[in-house]
Amino acid sequence: MPDRDPAPSTAASWVSLPTPVKMEQYERAVPGTAERLLAMLESQQRHAQRVQVMAMRIRIFGYACGLASVLVLAVLAKYFADSGAPTQGAAIAMAGTASLVGTFVTGRLAARRAHGAGGREATPDAGGREPGEVRAEVLD
């Protein structure tokens, strides 16, 4: 699907860690700093993964709701058609189809506006990070 967010890059988050020499300097200045930095990075990574899982669950729930609405409209249209009101049945089927097509078209347009070239979001967050990117930022 083209509207998916890129997965967070574990490699990018480890690259932003200070060098071993800097880590030793931090550790000498404030004992326990290296452990705290790694714990913070792991916590951010777990959070990013939980956010991705929740986004996937919400997307699946949306698909299930869309399928349920299609089934309800189809049953309702068939009921009206079988009850001697084919015009009403056709109207329900067409209105339901038009609303679903409109939902998908506007969803795709919104996704296209939100994503720039190459499937990346056009604007990074306030911290300058790409969506899903996790960094352990350390001041020198």
JSON list of C-alpha atoms in Angstrom, two decimals:
[
{"chain": "A", "resi": 1, "resn": "MET", "atom": "CA", "xyz": [0.00, 0.00, 0.00]},
{"chain": "A", "resi": 2, "resn": "PRO", "atom": "CA", "xyz": [1.39, 3.40, -0.88]},
{"chain": "A", "resi": 3, "resn": "ASP", "atom": "CA", "xyz": [0.04, 5.23, 2.20]},
{"chain": "A", "resi": 4, "resn": "ARG", "atom": "CA", "xyz": [2.11, 3.32, 4.76]},
{"chain": "A", "resi": 5, "resn": "ASP", "atom": "CA", "xyz": [4.60, 5.16, 6.93]},
{"chain": "A", "resi": 6, "resn": "PRO", "atom": "CA", "xyz": [8.21, 4.06, 6.63]},
{"chain": "A", "resi": 7, "resn": "ALA", "atom": "CA", "xyz": [9.41, 1.76, 9.39]},
{"chain": "A", "resi": 8, "resn": "PRO", "atom": "CA", "xyz": [11.64, 3.29, 12.03]},
{"chain": "A", "resi": 9, "resn": "SER", "atom": "CA", "xyz": [15.29, 2.69, 11.33]},
{"chain": "A", "resi": 10, "resn": "THR", "atom": "CA", "xyz": [17.11, 0.92, 14.14]},
{"chain": "A", "resi": 11, "resn": "ALA", "atom": "CA", "xyz": [20.42, 1.59, 12.42]},
{"chain": "A", "resi": 12, "resn": "ALA", "atom": "CA", "xyz": [19.76, 5.34, 12.32]},
{"chain": "A", "resi": 13, "resn": "SER", "atom": "CA", "xyz": [19.01, 5.38, 16.05]},
{"chain": "A", "resi": 14, "resn": "TRP", "atom": "CA", "xyz": [22.27, 3.60, 16.91]},
{"chain": "A", "resi": 15, "resn": "VAL", "atom": "CA", "xyz": [24.28, 5.85, 14.62]},
{"chain": "A", "resi": 16, "resn": "SER", "atom": "CA", "xyz": [23.24, 8.91, 16.61]},
{"chain": "A", "resi": 17, "resn": "LEU", "atom": "CA", "xyz": [24.83, 7.53, 19.79]},
{"chain": "A", "resi": 18, "resn": "PRO", "atom": "CA", "xyz": [28.09, 9.15, 20.88]},
{"chain": "A", "resi": 19, "resn": "THR", "atom": "CA", "xyz": [31.38, 7.43, 20.11]},
{"chain": "A", "resi": 20, "resn": "PRO", "atom": "CA", "xyz": [32.85, 5.03, 22.69]},
{"chain": "A", "resi": 21, "resn": "VAL", "atom": "CA", "xyz": [35.41, 7.65, 23.65]},
{"chain": "A", "resi": 22, "resn": "LYS", "atom": "CA", "xyz": [32.67, 10.20, 24.33]},
{"chain": "A", "resi": 23, "resn": "MET", "atom": "CA", "xyz": [30.70, 7.59, 26.26]},
{"chain": "A", "resi": 24, "resn": "GLU", "atom": "CA", "xyz": [33.74, 6.96, 28.48]},
{"chain": "A", "resi": 25, "resn": "GLN", "atom": "CA", "xyz": [34.07, 10.70, 29.07]},
{"chain": "A", "resi": 26, "resn": "TYR", "atom": "CA", "xyz": [30.39, 10.95, 30.01]},
{"chain": "A", "resi": 27, "resn": "GLU", "atom": "CA", "xyz": [30.72, 7.92, 32.26]},
{"chain": "A", "resi": 28, "resn": "ARG", "atom": "CA", "xyz": [33.70, 9.46, 34.06]},
{"chain": "A", "resi": 29, "resn": "ALA", "atom": "CA", "xyz": [31.88, 12.79, 34.45]},
{"chain": "A", "resi": 30, "resn": "VAL", "atom": "CA", "xyz": [28.57, 11.26, 35.59]},
{"chain": "A", "resi": 31, "resn": "PRO", "atom": "CA", "xyz": [28.62, 7.54, 36.46]},
{"chain": "A", "resi": 32, "resn": "GLY", "atom": "CA", "xyz": [25.74, 5.60, 34.95]},
{"chain": "A", "resi": 33, "resn": "THR", "atom": "CA", "xyz": [25.31, 7.90, 31.95]},
{"chain": "A", "resi": 34, "resn": "ALA", "atom": "CA", "xyz": [26.04, 5.21, 29.36]},
{"chain": "A", "resi": 35, "resn": "GLU", "atom": "CA", "xyz": [23.47, 2.85, 30.84]},
{"chain": "A", "resi": 36, "resn": "ARG", "atom": "CA", "xyz": [20.90, 5.62, 31.02]},
{"chain": "A", "resi": 37, "resn": "LEU", "atom": "CA", "xyz": [21.50, 6.56, 27.37]},
{"chain": "A", "resi": 38, "resn": "LEU", "atom": "CA", "xyz": [21.08, 2.97, 26.21]},
{"chain": "A", "resi": 39, "resn": "ALA", "atom": "CA", "xyz": [17.96, 2.55, 28.37]},
{"chain": "A", "resi": 40, "resn": "MET", "atom": "CA", "xyz": [16.52, 5.73, 26.87]},
{"chain": "A", "resi": 41, "resn": "LEU", "atom": "CA", "xyz": [17.23, 4.52, 23.34]},
{"chain": "A", "resi": 42, "resn": "GLU", "atom": "CA", "xyz": [15.64, 1.12, 24.04]},
{"chain": "A", "resi": 43, "resn": "SER", "atom": "CA", "xyz": [12.60, 2.82, 25.57]},
{"chain": "A", "resi": 44, "resn": "GLN", "atom": "CA", "xyz": [12.18, 5.05, 22.51]},
{"chain": "A", "resi": 45, "resn": "GLN", "atom": "CA", "xyz": [12.51, 2.05, 20.21]},
{"chain": "A", "resi": 46, "resn": "ARG", "atom": "CA", "xyz": [9.87, 0.08, 22.15]},
{"chain": "A", "resi": 47, "resn": "HIS", "atom": "CA", "xyz": [7.57, 3.10, 22.00]},
{"chain": "A", "resi": 48, "resn": "ALA", "atom": "CA", "xyz": [8.02, 3.44, 18.23]},
{"chain": "A", "resi": 49, "resn": "GLN", "atom": "CA", "xyz": [7.22, -0.26, 17.79]},
{"chain": "A", "resi": 50, "resn": "ARG", "atom": "CA", "xyz": [4.09, 0.04, 19.96]},
{"chain": "A", "resi": 51, "resn": "VAL", "atom": "CA", "xyz": [2.94, 3.02, 17.91]},
{"chain": "A", "resi": 52, "resn": "GLN", "atom": "CA", "xyz": [3.41, 1.03, 14.69]},
{"chain": "A", "resi": 53, "resn": "VAL", "atom": "CA", "xyz": [1.47, -1.95, 16.06]},
{"chain": "A", "resi": 54, "resn": "MET", "atom": "CA", "xyz": [-1.37, 0.32, 17.18]},
{"chain": "A", "resi": 55, "resn": "ALA", "atom": "CA", "xyz": [-1.45, 2.04, 13.78]},
{"chain": "A", "resi": 56, "resn": "MET", "atom": "CA", "xyz": [-1.67, -1.37, 12.10]},
{"chain": "A", "resi": 57, "resn": "ARG", "atom": "CA", "xyz": [-4.52, -2.43, 14.41]},
{"chain": "A", "resi": 58, "resn": "ILE", "atom": "CA", "xyz": [-6.40, 0.79, 13.69]},
{"chain": "A", "resi": 59, "resn": "ARG", "atom": "CA", "xyz": [-5.92, 0.27, 9.94]},
{"chain": "A", "resi": 60, "resn": "ILE", "atom": "CA", "xyz": [-7.24, -3.32, 10.19]},
{"chain": "A", "resi": 61, "resn": "PHE", "atom": "CA", "xyz": [-10.21, -2.11, 12.26]},
{"chain": "A", "resi": 62, "resn": "GLY", "atom": "CA", "xyz": [-10.96, 0.47, 9.55]},
{"chain": "A", "resi": 63, "resn": "TYR", "atom": "CA", "xyz": [-10.88, -2.21, 6.86]},
{"chain": "A", "resi": 64, "resn": "ALA", "atom": "CA", "xyz": [-13.21, -4.41, 8.92]},
{"chain": "A", "resi": 65, "resn": "CYS", "atom": "CA", "xyz": [-15.65, -1.52, 9.40]},
{"chain": "A", "resi": 66, "resn": "GLY", "atom": "CA", "xyz": [-15.58, -0.81, 5.66]},
{"chain": "A", "resi": 67, "resn": "LEU", "atom": "CA", "xyz": [-16.28, -4.46, 4.88]},
{"chain": "A", "resi": 68, "resn": "ALA", "atom": "CA", "xyz": [-19.12, -4.57, 7.42]},
{"chain": "A", "resi": 69, "resn": "SER", "atom": "CA", "xyz": [-20.73, -1.45, 5.93]},
{"chain": "A", "resi": 70, "resn": "VAL", "atom": "CA", "xyz": [-20.53, -2.92, 2.43]},
{"chain": "A", "resi": 71, "resn": "LEU", "atom": "CA", "xyz": [-22.20, -6.12, 3.63]},
{"chain": "A", "resi": 72, "resn": "VAL", "atom": "CA", "xyz": [-24.95, -4.21, 5.47]},
{"chain": "A", "resi": 73, "resn": "LEU", "atom": "CA", "xyz": [-25.66, -2.04, 2.42]},
{"chain": "A", "resi": 74, "resn": "ALA", "atom": "CA", "xyz": [-25.71, -5.09, 0.13]},
{"chain": "A", "resi": 75, "resn": "VAL", "atom": "CA", "xyz": [-28.15, -6.94, 2.41]},
{"chain": "A", "resi": 76, "resn": "LEU", "atom": "CA", "xyz": [-30.33, -3.84, 2.75]},
{"chain": "A", "resi": 77, "resn": "ALA", "atom": "CA", "xyz": [-30.37, -3.25, -1.02]},
{"chain": "A", "resi": 78, "resn": "LYS", "atom": "CA", "xyz": [-31.28, -6.91, -1.63]},
{"chain": "A", "resi": 79, "resn": "TYR", "atom": "CA", "xyz": [-34.06, -6.70, 0.97]},
{"chain": "A", "resi": 80, "resn": "PHE", "atom": "CA", "xyz": [-35.59, -3.66, -0.75]},
{"chain": "A", "resi": 81, "resn": "ALA", "atom": "CA", "xyz": [-35.23, -5.24, -4.18]},
{"chain": "A", "resi": 82, "resn": "ASP", "atom": "CA", "xyz": [-36.91, -8.47, -2.96]},
{"chain": "A", "resi": 83, "resn": "SER", "atom": "CA", "xyz": [-39.69, -6.51, -1.22]},
{"chain": "A", "resi": 84, "resn": "GLY", "atom": "CA", "xyz": [-40.90, -4.96, -4.46]},
{"chain": "A", "resi": 85, "resn": "ALA", "atom": "CA", "xyz": [-38.96, -1.70, -4.21]},
{"chain": "A", "resi": 86, "resn": "PRO", "atom": "CA", "xyz": [-36.11, -2.16, -6.68]},
{"chain": "A", "resi": 87, "resn": "THR", "atom": "CA", "xyz": [-35.66, 1.60, -7.12]},
{"chain": "A", "resi": 88, "resn": "GLN", "atom": "CA", "xyz": [-34.98, 2.07, -3.40]},
{"chain": "A", "resi": 89, "resn": "GLY", "atom": "CA", "xyz": [-32.68, -0.96, -3.40]},
{"chain": "A", "resi": 90, "resn": "ALA", "atom": "CA", "xyz": [-30.72, 0.43, -6.33]},
{"chain": "A", "resi": 91, "resn": "ALA", "atom": "CA", "xyz": [-30.54, 3.85, -4.67]},
{"chain": "A", "resi": 92, "resn": "ILE", "atom": "CA", "xyz": [-29.14, 2.32, -1.48]},
{"chain": "A", "resi": 93, "resn": "ALA", "atom": "CA", "xyz": [-26.60, 0.28, -3.45]},
{"chain": "A", "resi": 94, "resn": "MET", "atom": "CA", "xyz": [-25.52, 3.29, -5.52]},
{"chain": "A", "resi": 95, "resn": "ALA", "atom": "CA", "xyz": [-25.34, 5.68, -2.53]},
{"chain": "A", "resi": 96, "resn": "GLY", "atom": "CA", "xyz": [-23.32, 3.14, -0.58]},
{"chain": "A", "resi": 97, "resn": "THR", "atom": "CA", "xyz": [-20.98, 2.57, -3.50]},
{"chain": "A", "resi": 98, "resn": "ALA", "atom": "CA", "xyz": [-20.55, 6.31, -4.07]},
{"chain": "A", "resi": 99, "resn": "SER", "atom": "CA", "xyz": [-19.76, 6.93, -0.39]},
{"chain": "A", "resi": 100, "resn": "LEU", "atom": "CA", "xyz": [-17.16, 4.15, -0.30]},
{"chain": "A", "resi": 101, "resn": "VAL", "atom": "CA", "xyz": [-15.51, 5.31, -3.52]},
{"chain": "A", "resi": 102, "resn": "GLY", "atom": "CA", "xyz": [-15.49, 8.88, -2.17]},
{"chain": "A", "resi": 103, "resn": "THR", "atom": "CA", "xyz": [-13.89, 7.70, 1.07]},
{"chain": "A", "resi": 104, "resn": "PHE", "atom": "CA", "xyz": [-11.13, 5.83, -0.75]},
{"chain": "A", "resi": 105, "resn": "VAL", "atom": "CA", "xyz": [-10.48, 8.66, -3.23]},
{"chain": "A", "resi": 106, "resn": "THR", "atom": "CA", "xyz": [-10.26, 11.34, -0.53]},
{"chain": "A", "resi": 107, "resn": "GLY", "atom": "CA", "xyz": [-8.08, 9.03, 1.60]},
{"chain": "A", "resi": 108, "resn": "ARG", "atom": "CA", "xyz": [-5.66, 8.50, -1.26]},
{"chain": "A", "resi": 109, "resn": "LEU", "atom": "CA", "xyz": [-5.57, 12.22, -2.06]},
{"chain": "A", "resi": 110, "resn": "ALA", "atom": "CA", "xyz": [-4.85, 13.05, 1.57]},
{"chain": "A", "resi": 111, "resn": "ALA", "atom": "CA", "xyz": [-2.09, 10.41, 1.68]},
{"chain": "A", "resi": 112, "resn": "ARG", "atom": "CA", "xyz": [-0.60, 11.78, -1.54]},
{"chain": "A", "resi": 113, "resn": "ARG", "atom": "CA", "xyz": [-0.58, 15.32, -0.10]},
{"chain": "A", "resi": 114, "resn": "ALA", "atom": "CA", "xyz": [0.98, 14.14, 3.18]},
{"chain": "A", "resi": 115, "resn": "HIS", "atom": "CA", "xyz": [3.79, 12.19, 1.48]},
{"chain": "A", "resi": 116, "resn": "GLY", "atom": "CA", "xyz": [6.40, 13.76, -0.75]},
{"chain": "A", "resi": 117, "resn": "ALA", "atom": "CA", "xyz": [8.48, 12.07, -3.40]},
{"chain": "A", "resi": 118, "resn": "GLY", "atom": "CA", "xyz": [9.74, 8.62, -2.56]},
{"chain": "A", "resi": 119, "resn": "GLY", "atom": "CA", "xyz": [7.00, 7.92, -0.01]},
{"chain": "A", "resi": 120, "resn": "ARG", "atom": "CA", "xyz": [8.57, 10.11, 2.70]},
{"chain": "A", "resi": 121, "resn": "GLU", "atom": "CA", "xyz": [6.61, 12.64, 4.68]},
{"chain": "A", "resi": 122, "resn": "ALA", "atom": "CA", "xyz": [7.12, 16.13, 3.34]},
{"chain": "A", "resi": 123, "resn": "THR", "atom": "CA", "xyz": [7.79, 17.81, 6.68]},
{"chain": "A", "resi": 124, "resn": "PRO", "atom": "CA", "xyz": [9.86, 16.36, 9.52]},
{"chain": "A", "resi": 125, "resn": "ASP", "atom": "CA", "xyz": [8.73, 16.86, 13.11]},
{"chain": "A", "resi": 126, "resn": "ALA", "atom": "CA", "xyz": [9.82, 19.78, 15.28]},
{"chain": "A", "resi": 127, "resn": "GLY", "atom": "CA", "xyz": [13.04, 17.95, 16.24]},
{"chain": "A", "resi": 128, "resn": "GLY", "atom": "CA", "xyz": [14.07, 17.55, 12.60]},
{"chain": "A", "resi": 129, "resn": "ARG", "atom": "CA", "xyz": [13.44, 13.78, 12.67]},
{"chain": "A", "resi": 130, "resn": "GLU", "atom": "CA", "xyz": [11.79, 11.83, 9.92]},
{"chain": "A", "resi": 131, "resn": "PRO", "atom": "CA", "xyz": [8.58, 9.95, 10.88]},
{"chain": "A", "resi": 132, "resn": "GLY", "atom": "CA", "xyz": [9.42, 6.91, 12.98]},
{"chain": "A", "resi": 133, "resn": "GLU", "atom": "CA", "xyz": [13.07, 7.88, 13.45]},
{"chain": "A", "resi": 134, "resn": "VAL", "atom": "CA", "xyz": [14.39, 7.50, 16.97]},
{"chain": "A", "resi": 135, "resn": "ARG", "atom": "CA", "xyz": [17.53, 9.29, 18.13]},
{"chain": "A", "resi": 136, "resn": "ALA", "atom": "CA", "xyz": [19.40, 9.43, 21.39]},
{"chain": "A", "resi": 137, "resn": "GLU", "atom": "CA", "xyz": [20.51, 13.03, 21.40]},
{"chain": "A", "resi": 138, "resn": "VAL", "atom": "CA", "xyz": [23.49, 13.84, 23.58]},
{"chain": "A", "resi": 139, "resn": "LEU", "atom": "CA", "xyz": [24.93, 17.30, 24.03]},
{"chain": "A", "resi": 140, "resn": "ASP", "atom": "CA", "xyz": [28.70, 17.55, 23.88]}
]
